[in-house]
Amino acid sequence: QNPQNDLPMTADTRCRVASVSKQFVAFGIMQLVDQGKLDLDADISQYLGFTLRNPNFPDTVITARMLLSHTSSLRDGEVYSTPPSVGLQEYFKPDGQYYENGAHFAPADQTPGKYFTYSNLNYGVLGTIIERLSGERFDKYMNKHVLTPMDIKGSYNVGDFNAEDMK
C-alpha cells in the first residue's frame, strides 16, 4: 500500500520466519538428545519439574517426540503467548491464570501420541525443556548453539536487533 516500503529482498534482508523457527527448536532439542540430557520417549514431566498430563488421559505420558510431532494432545487456546513472568503451569493447572477451562488439552477422543493437531504450545513446552536442561535462557541457547554455528544472523529475541538491523 505504501510504495516507499516496497524494498527488494536481498541476502541481508531480515524476515520474520514464524513457524519455520520450529525446525530450529527441533535442532536444539536433538542436541540435548545427543548430549544424553533428553530422552525423546520419556515423560516430559521429569524435565519440566511438574506433572503434565491431559486430564482426559491421566495415565498417558506426554513425550518430547509427541511435542515435536504435534501428537501430544496439547492445543493452542485463545492465549499461548505470555510474559516471561508467567510460568508454564498457568496453562495446564485448573487454577492457572491461562487454563481457559481446559482449552489447552485435546478431548477424550484424541489420544496423545495417536492424533495429530498442529499446536504452537508444543514448542513453548519444548523451549522450556531446553532452558531447564541447558541452564540457559531459550533465546540465548538458540543463538549460541544453533543459529551462530549455522551462520544465521537471526534471533528469537527482537531486542537483539537495532533499528538499522530491522530495515
PDB file of C-alpha atoms in Angstrom:
ATOM      1  CA  GLN A   1       0.000   0.000   0.000  1.00  0.00           C
ATOM      2  CA  ASN A   2       2.951   2.313   0.566  1.00  0.00           C
ATOM      3  CA  PRO A   3       5.411   2.155  -2.381  1.00  0.00           C
ATOM      4  CA  GLN A   4       8.295   3.525  -0.293  1.00  0.00           C
ATOM      5  CA  ASN A   5       8.145   0.272   1.710  1.00  0.00           C
ATOM      6  CA  ASP A   6       8.409  -1.909  -1.404  1.00  0.00           C
ATOM      7  CA  LEU A   7      12.073  -2.739  -0.973  1.00  0.00           C
ATOM      8  CA  PRO A   8      13.867  -5.535  -2.808  1.00  0.00           C
ATOM      9  CA  MET A   9      14.673  -8.673  -0.848  1.00  0.00           C
ATOM     10  CA  THR A  10      18.389  -9.446  -0.643  1.00  0.00           C
ATOM     11  CA  ALA A  11      20.583 -11.947   1.176  1.00  0.00           C
ATOM     12  CA  ASP A  12      20.756  -9.430   4.049  1.00  0.00           C
ATOM     13  CA  THR A  13      17.001  -8.861   4.351  1.00  0.00           C
ATOM     14  CA  ARG A  14      15.579  -9.693   7.774  1.00  0.00           C
ATOM     15  CA  CYS A  15      12.442 -11.824   7.687  1.00  0.00           C
ATOM     16  CA  ARG A  16      10.041 -12.921  10.377  1.00  0.00           C
ATOM     17  CA  VAL A  17      10.070 -16.649   9.777  1.00  0.00           C
ATOM     18  CA  ALA A  18       7.290 -17.517  12.225  1.00  0.00           C
ATOM     19  CA  SER A  19       6.643 -21.266  12.354  1.00  0.00           C
ATOM     20  CA  VAL A  20       9.698 -22.108  10.257  1.00  0.00           C
ATOM     21  CA  SER A  21      11.535 -21.497  13.523  1.00  0.00           C
ATOM     22  CA  LYS A  22      10.089 -24.751  14.883  1.00  0.00           C
ATOM     23  CA  GLN A  23      12.661 -26.745  12.896  1.00  0.00           C
ATOM     24  CA  PHE A  24      15.417 -24.839  14.692  1.00  0.00           C
ATOM     25  CA  VAL A  25      13.852 -25.633  18.073  1.00  0.00           C
ATOM     26  CA  ALA A  26      13.932 -29.274  16.981  1.00  0.00           C
ATOM     27  CA  PHE A  27      17.674 -28.891  16.259  1.00  0.00           C
ATOM     28  CA  GLY A  28      18.157 -27.577  19.809  1.00  0.00           C
ATOM     29  CA  ILE A  29      16.154 -30.466  21.246  1.00  0.00           C
ATOM     30  CA  MET A  30      18.138 -33.008  19.241  1.00  0.00           C
ATOM     31  CA  GLN A  31      21.400 -31.502  20.542  1.00  0.00           C
ATOM     32  CA  LEU A  32      20.176 -32.267  24.060  1.00  0.00           C
ATOM     33  CA  VAL A  33      19.293 -35.792  22.958  1.00  0.00           C
ATOM     34  CA  ASP A  34      22.809 -36.218  21.513  1.00  0.00           C
ATOM     35  CA  GLN A  35      24.268 -34.986  24.816  1.00  0.00           C
ATOM     36  CA  GLY A  36      22.275 -37.622  26.707  1.00  0.00           C
ATOM     37  CA  LYS A  37      20.274 -34.976  28.585  1.00  0.00           C
ATOM     38  CA  LEU A  38      16.911 -35.763  26.981  1.00  0.00           C
ATOM     39  CA  ASP A  39      15.124 -38.974  26.046  1.00  0.00           C
ATOM     40  CA  LEU A  40      12.573 -38.329  23.302  1.00  0.00           C
ATOM     41  CA  ASP A  41      10.286 -41.039  24.685  1.00  0.00           C
ATOM     42  CA  ALA A  42      10.486 -40.195  28.385  1.00  0.00           C
ATOM     43  CA  ASP A  43       7.751 -38.425  30.320  1.00  0.00           C
ATOM     44  CA  ILE A  44       8.386 -34.688  29.852  1.00  0.00           C
ATOM     45  CA  SER A  45       7.177 -34.115  33.398  1.00  0.00           C
ATOM     46  CA  GLN A  46      10.615 -35.159  34.632  1.00  0.00           C
ATOM     47  CA  TYR A  47      12.177 -32.312  32.638  1.00  0.00           C
ATOM     48  CA  LEU A  48       9.544 -29.691  33.464  1.00  0.00           C
ATOM     49  CA  GLY A  49       9.542 -30.169  37.223  1.00  0.00           C
ATOM     50  CA  PHE A  50       5.775 -30.689  37.362  1.00  0.00           C
ATOM     51  CA  THR A  51       3.409 -33.382  36.127  1.00  0.00           C
ATOM     52  CA  LEU A  52       1.908 -32.576  32.748  1.00  0.00           C
ATOM     53  CA  ARG A  53      -0.928 -34.839  31.620  1.00  0.00           C
ATOM     54  CA  ASN A  54      -4.001 -34.341  29.521  1.00  0.00           C
ATOM     55  CA  PRO A  55      -6.769 -34.679  32.135  1.00  0.00           C
ATOM     56  CA  ASN A  56      -8.706 -36.841  29.661  1.00  0.00           C
ATOM     57  CA  PHE A  57      -5.742 -39.273  29.621  1.00  0.00           C
ATOM     58  CA  PRO A  58      -4.243 -39.063  33.133  1.00  0.00           C
ATOM     59  CA  ASP A  59      -2.258 -42.294  32.738  1.00  0.00           C
ATOM     60  CA  THR A  60      -0.715 -41.418  29.350  1.00  0.00           C
ATOM     61  CA  VAL A  61       2.653 -39.665  29.476  1.00  0.00           C
ATOM     62  CA  ILE A  62       3.440 -36.842  27.089  1.00  0.00           C
ATOM     63  CA  THR A  63       6.866 -37.122  25.470  1.00  0.00           C
ATOM     64  CA  ALA A  64       9.195 -34.779  23.597  1.00  0.00           C
ATOM     65  CA  ARG A  65       8.635 -36.911  20.496  1.00  0.00           C
ATOM     66  CA  MET A  66       4.899 -36.179  20.770  1.00  0.00           C
ATOM     67  CA  LEU A  67       5.563 -32.460  21.209  1.00  0.00           C
ATOM     68  CA  LEU A  68       7.860 -32.389  18.167  1.00  0.00           C
ATOM     69  CA  SER A  69       5.318 -34.215  16.001  1.00  0.00           C
ATOM     70  CA  HIS A  70       2.196 -32.337  17.191  1.00  0.00           C
ATOM     71  CA  THR A  71       0.689 -35.509  18.654  1.00  0.00           C
ATOM     72  CA  SER A  72       0.983 -34.513  22.342  1.00  0.00           C
ATOM     73  CA  SER A  73      -2.733 -33.720  22.818  1.00  0.00           C
ATOM     74  CA  LEU A  74      -1.801 -30.156  23.800  1.00  0.00           C
ATOM     75  CA  ARG A  75      -3.761 -27.472  21.999  1.00  0.00           C
ATOM     76  CA  ASP A  76      -3.474 -23.755  21.421  1.00  0.00           C
ATOM     77  CA  GLY A  77      -6.203 -21.960  23.292  1.00  0.00           C
ATOM     78  CA  GLU A  78      -7.009 -18.285  22.996  1.00  0.00           C
ATOM     79  CA  VAL A  79      -3.755 -17.434  24.780  1.00  0.00           C
ATOM     80  CA  TYR A  80      -0.405 -19.080  24.168  1.00  0.00           C
ATOM     81  CA  SER A  81       1.942 -16.128  24.393  1.00  0.00           C
ATOM     82  CA  THR A  82       2.507 -14.632  27.818  1.00  0.00           C
ATOM     83  CA  PRO A  83       5.130 -12.525  29.602  1.00  0.00           C
ATOM     84  CA  PRO A  84       8.238 -14.326  30.890  1.00  0.00           C
ATOM     85  CA  SER A  85       6.989 -13.864  34.445  1.00  0.00           C
ATOM     86  CA  VAL A  86       4.122 -16.304  33.790  1.00  0.00           C
ATOM     87  CA  GLY A  87       5.004 -19.937  34.439  1.00  0.00           C
ATOM     88  CA  LEU A  88       4.124 -22.708  32.013  1.00  0.00           C
ATOM     89  CA  GLN A  89       1.939 -24.371  34.638  1.00  0.00           C
ATOM     90  CA  GLU A  90      -0.539 -21.489  34.280  1.00  0.00           C
ATOM     91  CA  TYR A  91      -1.770 -23.149  31.071  1.00  0.00           C
ATOM     92  CA  PHE A  92      -2.172 -26.631  32.455  1.00  0.00           C
ATOM     93  CA  LYS A  93      -3.356 -26.450  36.065  1.00  0.00           C
ATOM     94  CA  PRO A  94      -7.119 -25.976  36.656  1.00  0.00           C
ATOM     95  CA  ASP A  95      -6.448 -22.934  38.855  1.00  0.00           C
ATOM     96  CA  GLY A  96      -3.954 -21.488  36.344  1.00  0.00           C
ATOM     97  CA  GLN A  97      -4.338 -17.965  35.008  1.00  0.00           C
ATOM     98  CA  TYR A  98      -4.423 -19.238  31.397  1.00  0.00           C
ATOM     99  CA  TYR A  99      -6.103 -22.617  31.884  1.00  0.00           C
ATOM    100  CA  GLU A 100      -9.064 -21.465  29.768  1.00  0.00           C
ATOM    101  CA  ASN A 101     -11.366 -24.184  31.061  1.00  0.00           C
ATOM    102  CA  GLY A 102      -9.014 -26.892  29.757  1.00  0.00           C
ATOM    103  CA  ALA A 103      -8.775 -25.468  26.212  1.00  0.00           C
ATOM    104  CA  HIS A 104      -5.106 -26.493  26.031  1.00  0.00           C
ATOM    105  CA  PHE A 105      -5.995 -30.179  26.076  1.00  0.00           C
ATOM    106  CA  ALA A 106      -7.462 -32.384  23.359  1.00  0.00           C
ATOM    107  CA  PRO A 107     -10.834 -34.003  24.031  1.00  0.00           C
ATOM    108  CA  ALA A 108     -11.235 -37.605  25.153  1.00  0.00           C
ATOM    109  CA  ASP A 109     -11.454 -38.981  21.602  1.00  0.00           C
ATOM    110  CA  GLN A 110      -7.977 -37.668  20.611  1.00  0.00           C
ATOM    111  CA  THR A 111      -5.408 -39.907  22.288  1.00  0.00           C
ATOM    112  CA  PRO A 112      -1.924 -38.489  22.936  1.00  0.00           C
ATOM    113  CA  GLY A 113       0.600 -39.999  20.550  1.00  0.00           C
ATOM    114  CA  LYS A 114      -2.042 -41.085  18.071  1.00  0.00           C
ATOM    115  CA  TYR A 115      -3.840 -37.913  16.995  1.00  0.00           C
ATOM    116  CA  PHE A 116      -2.181 -35.042  15.094  1.00  0.00           C
ATOM    117  CA  THR A 117      -3.175 -31.416  15.655  1.00  0.00           C
ATOM    118  CA  TYR A 118      -0.765 -28.573  14.936  1.00  0.00           C
ATOM    119  CA  SER A 119      -0.082 -26.683  18.158  1.00  0.00           C
ATOM    120  CA  ASN A 120       2.315 -23.807  18.797  1.00  0.00           C
ATOM    121  CA  LEU A 121       2.095 -24.564  22.512  1.00  0.00           C
ATOM    122  CA  ASN A 122       4.071 -27.773  21.971  1.00  0.00           C
ATOM    123  CA  TYR A 123       7.063 -25.654  21.066  1.00  0.00           C
ATOM    124  CA  GLY A 124       6.669 -23.398  24.082  1.00  0.00           C
ATOM    125  CA  VAL A 125       6.928 -26.536  26.206  1.00  0.00           C
ATOM    126  CA  LEU A 126       9.995 -27.654  24.219  1.00  0.00           C
ATOM    127  CA  GLY A 127      11.574 -24.216  24.739  1.00  0.00           C
ATOM    128  CA  THR A 128      11.028 -24.590  28.472  1.00  0.00           C
ATOM    129  CA  ILE A 129      12.691 -28.016  28.370  1.00  0.00           C
ATOM    130  CA  ILE A 130      15.676 -26.513  26.517  1.00  0.00           C
ATOM    131  CA  GLU A 131      16.016 -23.879  29.242  1.00  0.00           C
ATOM    132  CA  ARG A 132      15.764 -26.358  32.092  1.00  0.00           C
ATOM    133  CA  LEU A 133      18.220 -28.874  30.628  1.00  0.00           C
ATOM    134  CA  SER A 134      20.770 -26.366  29.316  1.00  0.00           C
ATOM    135  CA  GLY A 135      20.586 -23.856  32.159  1.00  0.00           C
ATOM    136  CA  GLU A 136      20.448 -21.087  29.537  1.00  0.00           C
ATOM    137  CA  ARG A 137      17.652 -18.760  28.543  1.00  0.00           C
ATOM    138  CA  PHE A 138      15.972 -20.152  25.419  1.00  0.00           C
ATOM    139  CA  ASP A 139      16.882 -17.329  23.022  1.00  0.00           C
ATOM    140  CA  LYS A 140      20.494 -17.274  24.224  1.00  0.00           C
ATOM    141  CA  TYR A 141      20.786 -21.068  23.903  1.00  0.00           C
ATOM    142  CA  MET A 142      19.381 -20.975  20.391  1.00  0.00           C
ATOM    143  CA  ASN A 143      21.741 -18.182  19.309  1.00  0.00           C
ATOM    144  CA  LYS A 144      24.839 -19.793  20.810  1.00  0.00           C
ATOM    145  CA  HIS A 145      24.225 -23.450  19.937  1.00  0.00           C
ATOM    146  CA  VAL A 146      22.039 -23.391  16.817  1.00  0.00           C
ATOM    147  CA  LEU A 147      21.905 -20.112  14.888  1.00  0.00           C
ATOM    148  CA  THR A 148      25.504 -18.857  15.238  1.00  0.00           C
ATOM    149  CA  PRO A 149      27.116 -22.209  14.316  1.00  0.00           C
ATOM    150  CA  MET A 150      24.927 -22.224  11.193  1.00  0.00           C
ATOM    151  CA  ASP A 151      25.987 -18.618  10.419  1.00  0.00           C
ATOM    152  CA  ILE A 152      22.375 -17.491  10.671  1.00  0.00           C
ATOM    153  CA  LYS A 153      22.088 -13.889  11.723  1.00  0.00           C
ATOM    154  CA  GLY A 154      18.783 -14.234  13.491  1.00  0.00           C
ATOM    155  CA  SER A 155      17.321 -14.410  16.947  1.00  0.00           C
ATOM    156  CA  TYR A 156      14.293 -15.464  18.921  1.00  0.00           C
ATOM    157  CA  ASN A 157      14.501 -12.091  20.654  1.00  0.00           C
ATOM    158  CA  VAL A 158      13.665  -8.983  18.622  1.00  0.00           C
ATOM    159  CA  GLY A 159      15.570  -6.970  21.242  1.00  0.00           C
ATOM    160  CA  ASP A 160      18.790  -8.367  19.751  1.00  0.00           C
ATOM    161  CA  PHE A 161      18.311  -6.093  16.735  1.00  0.00           C
ATOM    162  CA  ASN A 162      18.634  -2.338  16.428  1.00  0.00           C
ATOM    163  CA  ALA A 163      16.585  -0.134  14.112  1.00  0.00           C
ATOM    164  CA  GLU A 164      19.172  -0.417  11.336  1.00  0.00           C
ATOM    165  CA  ASP A 165      19.073  -4.239  11.531  1.00  0.00           C
ATOM    166  CA  MET A 166      15.321  -4.157  11.077  1.00  0.00           C
ATOM    167  CA  LYS A 167      15.410  -2.261   7.757  1.00  0.00           C
TER     168      LYS A 167
END
